[in-house]
PDB file of C-alpha atoms in Angstrom:
ATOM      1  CA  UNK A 223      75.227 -19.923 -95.717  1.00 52.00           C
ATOM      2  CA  UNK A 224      71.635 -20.485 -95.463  1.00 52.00           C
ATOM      3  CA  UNK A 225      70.939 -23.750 -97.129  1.00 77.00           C
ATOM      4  CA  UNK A 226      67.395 -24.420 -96.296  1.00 91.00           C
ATOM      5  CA  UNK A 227      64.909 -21.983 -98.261  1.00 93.00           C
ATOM      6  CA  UNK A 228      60.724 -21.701 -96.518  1.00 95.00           C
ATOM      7  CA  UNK A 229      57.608 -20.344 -98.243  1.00 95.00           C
ATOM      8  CA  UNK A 230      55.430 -18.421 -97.533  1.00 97.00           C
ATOM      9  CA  UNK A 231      57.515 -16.787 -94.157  1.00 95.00           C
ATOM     10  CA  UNK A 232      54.734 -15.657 -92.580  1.00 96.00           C
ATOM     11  CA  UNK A 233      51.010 -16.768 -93.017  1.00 97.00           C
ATOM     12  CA  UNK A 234      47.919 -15.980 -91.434  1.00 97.00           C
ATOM     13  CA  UNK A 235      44.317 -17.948 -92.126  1.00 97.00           C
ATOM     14  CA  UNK A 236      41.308 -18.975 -90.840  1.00 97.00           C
ATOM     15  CA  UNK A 237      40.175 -21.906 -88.513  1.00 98.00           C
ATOM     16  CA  UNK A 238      39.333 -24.595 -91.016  1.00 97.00           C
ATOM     17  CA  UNK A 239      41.490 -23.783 -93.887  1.00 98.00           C
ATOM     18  CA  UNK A 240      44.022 -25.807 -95.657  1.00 98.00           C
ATOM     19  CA  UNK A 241      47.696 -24.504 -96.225  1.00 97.00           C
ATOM     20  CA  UNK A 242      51.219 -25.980 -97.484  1.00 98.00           C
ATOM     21  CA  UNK A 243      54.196 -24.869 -96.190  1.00 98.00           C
ATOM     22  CA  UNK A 244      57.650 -25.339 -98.688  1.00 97.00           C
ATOM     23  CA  UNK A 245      60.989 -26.288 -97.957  1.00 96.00           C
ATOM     24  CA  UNK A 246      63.492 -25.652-100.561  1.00 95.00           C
ATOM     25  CA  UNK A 247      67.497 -26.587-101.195  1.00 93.00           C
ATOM     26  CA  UNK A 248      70.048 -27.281-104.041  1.00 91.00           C
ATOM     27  CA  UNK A 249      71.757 -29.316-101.345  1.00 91.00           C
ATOM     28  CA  UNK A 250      70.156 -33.488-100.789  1.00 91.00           C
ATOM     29  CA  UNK A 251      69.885 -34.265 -97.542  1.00 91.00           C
ATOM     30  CA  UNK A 252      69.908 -37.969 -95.678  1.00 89.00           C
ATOM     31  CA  UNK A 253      67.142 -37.030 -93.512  1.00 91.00           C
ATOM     32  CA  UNK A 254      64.774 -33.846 -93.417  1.00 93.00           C
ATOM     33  CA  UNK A 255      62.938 -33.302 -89.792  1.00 95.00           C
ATOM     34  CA  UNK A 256      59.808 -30.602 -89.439  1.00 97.00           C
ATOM     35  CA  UNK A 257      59.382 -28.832 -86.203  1.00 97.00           C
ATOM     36  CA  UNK A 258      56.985 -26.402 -84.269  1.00 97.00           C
ATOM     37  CA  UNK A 259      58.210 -23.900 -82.449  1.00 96.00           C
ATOM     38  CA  UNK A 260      56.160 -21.457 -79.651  1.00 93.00           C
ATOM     39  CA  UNK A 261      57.329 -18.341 -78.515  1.00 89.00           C
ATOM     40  CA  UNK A 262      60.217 -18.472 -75.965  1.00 87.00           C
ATOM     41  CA  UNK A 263      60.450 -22.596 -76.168  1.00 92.00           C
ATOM     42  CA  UNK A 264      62.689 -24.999 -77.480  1.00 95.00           C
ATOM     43  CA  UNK A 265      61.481 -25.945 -81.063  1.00 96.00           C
ATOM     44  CA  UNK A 266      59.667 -29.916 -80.867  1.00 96.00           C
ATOM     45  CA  UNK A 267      60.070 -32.551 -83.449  1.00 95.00           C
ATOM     46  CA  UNK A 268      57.035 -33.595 -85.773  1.00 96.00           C
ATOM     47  CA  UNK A 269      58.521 -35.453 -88.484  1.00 94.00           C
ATOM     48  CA  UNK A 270      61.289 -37.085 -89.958  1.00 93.00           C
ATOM     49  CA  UNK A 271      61.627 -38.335 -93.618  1.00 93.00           C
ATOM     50  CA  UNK A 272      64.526 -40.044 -95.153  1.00 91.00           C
ATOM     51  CA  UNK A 273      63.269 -41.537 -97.996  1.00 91.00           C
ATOM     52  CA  UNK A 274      62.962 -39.438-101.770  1.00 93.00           C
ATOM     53  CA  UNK A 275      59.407 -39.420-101.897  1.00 94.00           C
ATOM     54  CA  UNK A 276      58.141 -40.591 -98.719  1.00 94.00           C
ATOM     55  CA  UNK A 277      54.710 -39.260 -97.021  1.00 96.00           C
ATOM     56  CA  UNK A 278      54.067 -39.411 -93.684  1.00 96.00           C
ATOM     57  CA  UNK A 279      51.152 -38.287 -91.741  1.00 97.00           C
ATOM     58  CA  UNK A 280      50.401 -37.089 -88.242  1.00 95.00           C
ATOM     59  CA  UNK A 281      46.727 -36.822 -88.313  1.00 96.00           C
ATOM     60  CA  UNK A 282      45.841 -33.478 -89.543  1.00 97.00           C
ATOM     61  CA  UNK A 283      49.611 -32.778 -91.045  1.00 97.00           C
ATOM     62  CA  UNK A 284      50.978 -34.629 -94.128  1.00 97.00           C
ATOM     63  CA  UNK A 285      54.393 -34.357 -94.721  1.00 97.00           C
ATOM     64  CA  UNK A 286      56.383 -34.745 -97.921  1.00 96.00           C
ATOM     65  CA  UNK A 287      60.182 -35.712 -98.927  1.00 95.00           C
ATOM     66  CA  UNK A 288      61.286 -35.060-102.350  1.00 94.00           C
ATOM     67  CA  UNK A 289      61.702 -37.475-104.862  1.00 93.00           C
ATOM     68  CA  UNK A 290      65.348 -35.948-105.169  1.00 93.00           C
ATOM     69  CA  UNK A 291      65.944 -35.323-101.146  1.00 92.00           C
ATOM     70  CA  UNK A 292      66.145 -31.912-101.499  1.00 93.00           C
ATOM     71  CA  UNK A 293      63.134 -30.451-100.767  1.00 94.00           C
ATOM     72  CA  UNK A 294      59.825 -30.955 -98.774  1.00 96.00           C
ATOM     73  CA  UNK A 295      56.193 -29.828 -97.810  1.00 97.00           C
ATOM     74  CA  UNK A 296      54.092 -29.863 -94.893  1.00 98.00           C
ATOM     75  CA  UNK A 297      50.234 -29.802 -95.275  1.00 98.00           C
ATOM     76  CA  UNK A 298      48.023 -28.589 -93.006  1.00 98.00           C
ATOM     77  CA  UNK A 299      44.535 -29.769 -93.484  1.00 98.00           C
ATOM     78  CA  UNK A 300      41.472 -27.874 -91.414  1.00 98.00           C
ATOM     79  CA  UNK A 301      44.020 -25.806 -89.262  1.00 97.00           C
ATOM     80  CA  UNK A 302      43.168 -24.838 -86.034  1.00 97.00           C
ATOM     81  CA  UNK A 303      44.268 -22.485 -83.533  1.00 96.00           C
ATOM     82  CA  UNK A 304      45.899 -24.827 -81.890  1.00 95.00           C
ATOM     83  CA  UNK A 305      48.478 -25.390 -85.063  1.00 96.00           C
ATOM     84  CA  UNK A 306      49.401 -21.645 -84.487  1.00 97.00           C
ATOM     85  CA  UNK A 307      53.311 -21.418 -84.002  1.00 96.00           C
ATOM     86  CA  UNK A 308      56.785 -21.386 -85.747  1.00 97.00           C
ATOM     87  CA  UNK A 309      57.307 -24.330 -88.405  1.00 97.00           C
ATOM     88  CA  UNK A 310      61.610 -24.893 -89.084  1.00 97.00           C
ATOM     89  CA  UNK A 311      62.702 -27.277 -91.482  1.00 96.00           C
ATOM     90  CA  UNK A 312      65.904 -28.650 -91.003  1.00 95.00           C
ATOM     91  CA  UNK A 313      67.853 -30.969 -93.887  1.00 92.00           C
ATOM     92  CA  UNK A 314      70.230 -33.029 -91.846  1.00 89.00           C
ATOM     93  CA  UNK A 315      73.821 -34.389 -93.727  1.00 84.00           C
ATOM     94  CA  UNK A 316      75.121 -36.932 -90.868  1.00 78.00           C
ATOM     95  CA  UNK A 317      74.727 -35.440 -87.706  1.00 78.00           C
ATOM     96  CA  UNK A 318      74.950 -31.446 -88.820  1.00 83.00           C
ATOM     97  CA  UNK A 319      71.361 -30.129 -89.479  1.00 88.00           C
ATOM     98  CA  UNK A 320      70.464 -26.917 -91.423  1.00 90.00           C
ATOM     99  CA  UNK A 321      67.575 -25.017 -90.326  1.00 93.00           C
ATOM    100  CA  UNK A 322      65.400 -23.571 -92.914  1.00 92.00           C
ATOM    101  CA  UNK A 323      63.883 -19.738 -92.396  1.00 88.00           C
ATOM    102  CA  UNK A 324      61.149 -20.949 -90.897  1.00 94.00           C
ATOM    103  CA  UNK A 325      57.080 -19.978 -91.310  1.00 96.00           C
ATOM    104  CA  UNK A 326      54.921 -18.219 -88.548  1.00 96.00           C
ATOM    105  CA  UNK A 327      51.864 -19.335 -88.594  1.00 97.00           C
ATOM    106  CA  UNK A 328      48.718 -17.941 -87.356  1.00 97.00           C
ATOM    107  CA  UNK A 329      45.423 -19.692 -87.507  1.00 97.00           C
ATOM    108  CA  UNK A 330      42.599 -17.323 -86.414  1.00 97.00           C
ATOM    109  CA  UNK A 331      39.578 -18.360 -84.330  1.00 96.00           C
TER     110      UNK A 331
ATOM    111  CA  UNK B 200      62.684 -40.422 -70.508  1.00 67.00           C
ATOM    112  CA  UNK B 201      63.461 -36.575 -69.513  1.00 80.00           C
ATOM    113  CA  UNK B 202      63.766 -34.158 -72.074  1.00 93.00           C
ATOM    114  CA  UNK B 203      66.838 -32.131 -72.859  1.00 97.00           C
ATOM    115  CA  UNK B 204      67.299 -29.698 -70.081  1.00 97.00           C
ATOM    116  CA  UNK B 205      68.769 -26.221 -70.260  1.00 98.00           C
ATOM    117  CA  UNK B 206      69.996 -23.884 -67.382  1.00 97.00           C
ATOM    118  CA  UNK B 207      69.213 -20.676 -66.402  1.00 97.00           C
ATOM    119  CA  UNK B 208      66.452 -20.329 -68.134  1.00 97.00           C
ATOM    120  CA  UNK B 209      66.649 -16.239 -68.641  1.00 97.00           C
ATOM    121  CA  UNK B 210      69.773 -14.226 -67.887  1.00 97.00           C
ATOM    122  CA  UNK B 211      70.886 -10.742 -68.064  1.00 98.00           C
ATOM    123  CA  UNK B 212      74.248  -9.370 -68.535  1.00 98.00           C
ATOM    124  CA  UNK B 213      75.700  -6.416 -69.612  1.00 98.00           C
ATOM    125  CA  UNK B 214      78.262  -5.649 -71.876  1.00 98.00           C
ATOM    126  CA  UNK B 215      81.882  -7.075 -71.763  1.00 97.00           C
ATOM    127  CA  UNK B 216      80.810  -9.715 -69.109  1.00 98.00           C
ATOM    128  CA  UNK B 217      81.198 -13.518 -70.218  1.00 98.00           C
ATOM    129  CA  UNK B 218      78.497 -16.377 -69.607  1.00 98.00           C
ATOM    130  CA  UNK B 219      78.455 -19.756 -69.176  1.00 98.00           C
ATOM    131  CA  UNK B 220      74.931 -22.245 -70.089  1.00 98.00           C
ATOM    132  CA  UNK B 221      74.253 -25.689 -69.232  1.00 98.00           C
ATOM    133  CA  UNK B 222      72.517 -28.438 -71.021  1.00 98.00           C
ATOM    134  CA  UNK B 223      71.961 -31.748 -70.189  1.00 98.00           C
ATOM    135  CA  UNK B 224      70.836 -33.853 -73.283  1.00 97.00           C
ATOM    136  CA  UNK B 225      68.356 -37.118 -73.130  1.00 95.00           C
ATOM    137  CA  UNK B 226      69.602 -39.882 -71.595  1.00 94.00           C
ATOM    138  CA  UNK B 227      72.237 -41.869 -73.509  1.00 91.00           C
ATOM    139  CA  UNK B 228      72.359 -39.182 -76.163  1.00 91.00           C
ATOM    140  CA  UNK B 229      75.737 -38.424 -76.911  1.00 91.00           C
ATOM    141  CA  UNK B 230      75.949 -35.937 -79.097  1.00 92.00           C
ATOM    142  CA  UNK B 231      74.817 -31.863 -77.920  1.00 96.00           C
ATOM    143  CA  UNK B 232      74.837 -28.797 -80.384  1.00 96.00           C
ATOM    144  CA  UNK B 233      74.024 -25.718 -79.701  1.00 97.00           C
ATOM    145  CA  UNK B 234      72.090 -22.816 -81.501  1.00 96.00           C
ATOM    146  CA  UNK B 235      72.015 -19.164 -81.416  1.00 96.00           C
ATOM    147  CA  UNK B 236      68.187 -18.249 -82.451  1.00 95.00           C
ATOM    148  CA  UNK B 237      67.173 -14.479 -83.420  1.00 92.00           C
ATOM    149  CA  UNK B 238      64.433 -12.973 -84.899  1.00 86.00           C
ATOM    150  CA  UNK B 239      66.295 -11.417 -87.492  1.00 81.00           C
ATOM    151  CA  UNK B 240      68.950 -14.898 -88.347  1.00 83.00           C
ATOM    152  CA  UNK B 241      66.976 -17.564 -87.627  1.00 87.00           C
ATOM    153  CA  UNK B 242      68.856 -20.707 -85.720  1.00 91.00           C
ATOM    154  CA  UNK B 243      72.151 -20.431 -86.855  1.00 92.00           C
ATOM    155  CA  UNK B 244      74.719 -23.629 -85.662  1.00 92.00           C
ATOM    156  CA  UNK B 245      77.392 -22.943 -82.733  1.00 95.00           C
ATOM    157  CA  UNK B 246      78.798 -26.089 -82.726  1.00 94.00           C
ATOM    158  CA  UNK B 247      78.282 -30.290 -82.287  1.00 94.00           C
ATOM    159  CA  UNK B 248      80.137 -32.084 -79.301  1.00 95.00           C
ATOM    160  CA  UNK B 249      80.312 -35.741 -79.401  1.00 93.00           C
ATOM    161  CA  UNK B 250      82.306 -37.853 -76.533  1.00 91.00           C
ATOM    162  CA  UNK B 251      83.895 -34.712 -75.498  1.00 94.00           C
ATOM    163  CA  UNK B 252      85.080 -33.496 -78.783  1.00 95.00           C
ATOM    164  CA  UNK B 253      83.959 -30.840 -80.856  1.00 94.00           C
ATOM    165  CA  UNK B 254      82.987 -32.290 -84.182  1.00 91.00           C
ATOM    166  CA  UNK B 255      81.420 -29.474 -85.972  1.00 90.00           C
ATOM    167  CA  UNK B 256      81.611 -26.121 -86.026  1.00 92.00           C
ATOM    168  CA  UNK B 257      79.908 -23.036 -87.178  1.00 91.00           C
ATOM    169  CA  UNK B 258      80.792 -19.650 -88.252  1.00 91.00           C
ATOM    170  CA  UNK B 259      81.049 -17.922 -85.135  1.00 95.00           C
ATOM    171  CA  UNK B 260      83.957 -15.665 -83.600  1.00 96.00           C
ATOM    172  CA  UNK B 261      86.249 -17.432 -81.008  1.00 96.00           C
ATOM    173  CA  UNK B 262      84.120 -15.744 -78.401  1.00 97.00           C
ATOM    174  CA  UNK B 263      81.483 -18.478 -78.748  1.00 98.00           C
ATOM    175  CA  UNK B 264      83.318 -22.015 -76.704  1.00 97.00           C
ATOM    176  CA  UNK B 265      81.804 -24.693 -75.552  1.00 97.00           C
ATOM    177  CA  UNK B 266      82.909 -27.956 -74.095  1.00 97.00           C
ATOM    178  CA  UNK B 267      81.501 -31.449 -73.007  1.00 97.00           C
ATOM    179  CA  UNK B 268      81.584 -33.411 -69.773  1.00 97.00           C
ATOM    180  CA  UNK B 269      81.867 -37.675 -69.497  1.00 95.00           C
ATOM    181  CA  UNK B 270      78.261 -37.823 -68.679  1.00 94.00           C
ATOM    182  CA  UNK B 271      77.281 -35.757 -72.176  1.00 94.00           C
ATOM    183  CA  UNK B 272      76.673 -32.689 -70.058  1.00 97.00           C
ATOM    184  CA  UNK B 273      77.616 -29.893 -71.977  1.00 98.00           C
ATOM    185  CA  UNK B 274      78.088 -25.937 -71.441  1.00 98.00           C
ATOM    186  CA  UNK B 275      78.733 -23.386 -73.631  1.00 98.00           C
ATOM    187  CA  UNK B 276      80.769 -19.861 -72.424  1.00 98.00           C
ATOM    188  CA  UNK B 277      80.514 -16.411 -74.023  1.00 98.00           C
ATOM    189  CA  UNK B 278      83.164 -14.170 -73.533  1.00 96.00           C
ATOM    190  CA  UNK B 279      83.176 -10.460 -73.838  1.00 97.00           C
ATOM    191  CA  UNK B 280      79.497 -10.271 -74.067  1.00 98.00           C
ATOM    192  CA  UNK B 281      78.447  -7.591 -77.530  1.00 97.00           C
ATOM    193  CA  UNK B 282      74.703  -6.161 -77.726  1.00 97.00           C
ATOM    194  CA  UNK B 283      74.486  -8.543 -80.949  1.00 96.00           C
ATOM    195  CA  UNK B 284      74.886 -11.405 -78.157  1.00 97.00           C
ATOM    196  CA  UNK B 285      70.870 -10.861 -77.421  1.00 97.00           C
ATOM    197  CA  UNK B 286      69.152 -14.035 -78.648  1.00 97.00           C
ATOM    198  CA  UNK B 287      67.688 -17.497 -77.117  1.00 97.00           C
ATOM    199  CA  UNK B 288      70.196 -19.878 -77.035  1.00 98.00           C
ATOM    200  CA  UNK B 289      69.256 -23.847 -78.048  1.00 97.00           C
ATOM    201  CA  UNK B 290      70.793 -26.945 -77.034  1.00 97.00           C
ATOM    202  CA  UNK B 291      69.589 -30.443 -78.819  1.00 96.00           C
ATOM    203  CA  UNK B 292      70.824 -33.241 -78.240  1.00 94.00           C
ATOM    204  CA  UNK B 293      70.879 -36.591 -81.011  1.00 90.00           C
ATOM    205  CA  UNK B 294      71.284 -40.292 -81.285  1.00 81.00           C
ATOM    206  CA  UNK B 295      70.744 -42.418 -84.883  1.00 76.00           C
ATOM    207  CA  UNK B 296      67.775 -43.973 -84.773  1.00 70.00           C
ATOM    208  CA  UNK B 297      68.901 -46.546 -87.171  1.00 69.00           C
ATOM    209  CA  UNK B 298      66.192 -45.988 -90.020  1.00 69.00           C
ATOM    210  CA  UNK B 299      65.801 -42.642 -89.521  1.00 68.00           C
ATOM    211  CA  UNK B 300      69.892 -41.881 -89.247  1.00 74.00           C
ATOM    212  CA  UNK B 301      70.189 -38.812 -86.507  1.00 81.00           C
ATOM    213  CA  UNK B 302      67.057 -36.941 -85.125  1.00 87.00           C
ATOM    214  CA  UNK B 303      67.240 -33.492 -82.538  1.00 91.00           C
ATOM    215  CA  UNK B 304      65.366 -32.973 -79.729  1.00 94.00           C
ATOM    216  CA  UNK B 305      65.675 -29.557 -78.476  1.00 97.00           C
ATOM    217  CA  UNK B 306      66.144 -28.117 -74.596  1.00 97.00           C
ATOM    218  CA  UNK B 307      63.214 -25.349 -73.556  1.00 97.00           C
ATOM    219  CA  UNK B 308      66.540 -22.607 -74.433  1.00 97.00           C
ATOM    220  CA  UNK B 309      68.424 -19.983 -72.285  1.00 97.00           C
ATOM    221  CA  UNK B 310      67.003 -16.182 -73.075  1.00 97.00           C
ATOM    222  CA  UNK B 311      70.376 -14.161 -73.046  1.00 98.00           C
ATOM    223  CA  UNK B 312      69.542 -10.558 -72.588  1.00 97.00           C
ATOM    224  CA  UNK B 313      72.638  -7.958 -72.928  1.00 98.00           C
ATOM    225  CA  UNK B 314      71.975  -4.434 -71.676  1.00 97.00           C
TER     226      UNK B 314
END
C-alpha cells in the first residue's frame, strides 16, 4: 500500500527557476524526512521535520511539515543543475518509514 | 563516522540461483532495513532488524530473508532468483535522535541484475 503520494513525478526547468515539490498522505506521521537520490546511489538525507507546521531551511531548499503531520513541501528557490536528481519523501511511524513516489528532477543549464 | 556500507556493489545472477548482500550500518546504529528499489515500484520495504530480530516486515514472498549479526551487521539472502528480482537493493540503517525520533541513512545499494 503506497501511503506516501508526490507531485509533480517528473519535472524539468530552467537554471534559476523556482519549483515546489508535494508530499501527500491520509496517514500522520511522527517524523517526515526528504531525500535526494542520484542515479545508481544510495538515496541521502536533507531534512527531517517532526513538528505540524515546522519550516526548515537548507539554504536554497525550504522545507515544510503540515500543520496536521500528514503532508509536506519542499521548495526549491533559483535551482541549479546541481539540484538535478531524485527527491523521496518518506513519513516515518516509529521506526517503519514509507517512501513516497518520488520526483525526478531536472534543472537545465 | 563511516557511512552505511553495502557489499558487492553490482552482481549478476541468473535465474533460480539464490544471493546473499551485506550491509554494515553506522556505527552504534542498531537497527538495518532493507529496500528493494525499481523504476517501475519505487522503494518498497523488505524488512527492519533490530538486536537480531526482525521487527518489521513487508509484503514480500518468503523468498526475500534476511538476518542480523551481534555487531548490527546484517545480510539479506534471495532464494530462487525470478527476472522480477532485477532492482538496486538499499540498506539504511537508524538510531532516535531524541528530538527528531528515528532518522535513515542509506548504504551506496547492491545492483542485482538477473539474466
Amino acid at each position: 500500500t503506497q501511503l506516501l503520494e508526490q507531485s509533480p513525478q517528473f519535472l524539468s526547468i530552467q537554471e534559476g527557476e523556482n519549483l515546489t515539490v508535494y508530499c501527500n498522505s491520509s496517514s500522520v506521521f511522527s517524523s517526515l524526512q526528504w531525500y535526494r537520490q542520484e542515479p545508481g546511489e544510495g538515496p541521502v538525507l536533507l531534512v527531517t521535520v517532526v513538528t505540524g507546521g515546522e519550516v526548515k531551511k537548507l539554504k536554497r531548499l525550504t522545507f515544510q511539515f503540515g500543520d496536521a503531520r500528514k503532508d509536506s513541501s519542499l521548495h526549491i528557490t533559483a535551482a541549479q543543475p546541481g539540484d538535478t536528481g531524485l527527491y523521496l519523501c518518506a513519513g516515518g511511524q516509529g521506526t517503519q518509514f514509507y517512501f513516497g513516489t518520488g520526483t525526478s528532477l531536472t534543472v537545465i543549464p | 563516522k563511516a557511512g552505511v556500507t553495502q557489499t558487492p556493489r553490482y552482481l549478476i545472477k541468473t535465474r533460480g540461483q539464490q544471493v546473499t548482500l551485506s550491509c554494515s550500518p553506522i556505527s552504534g546504529h542498531r537497527s538495518v532495513s532493507w529496500y528493494q528499489q525499481t523504476p517501475g515500484q519505487g522503494l518498497q520495504f523488505l524488512f527492519e532488524y533490530f538486536s537480531e530480530t526482525q521487527r518489521n516486515k513487508g509484503n514480500f514472498p518468503g523468498r526475500f530473508s534476511g538476518r542480523q549479526f551481534s555487531n548490527s551487521r546484517s545480510e539479506m539472502n534471495v532464494s530462487t532468483l525470478e527476472l522480477g528480482d532485477s532492482a538496486l537493493y538499499l540498506c539504511a540503517s537508524s538510531s532516535n535522535r531524541g528530538g527528531v525520533g528515528y532518522e535513515q541513512y542509506f548504504g551506496p545499494g547492491t545492483r542485482l541484475t538477473v539474466t
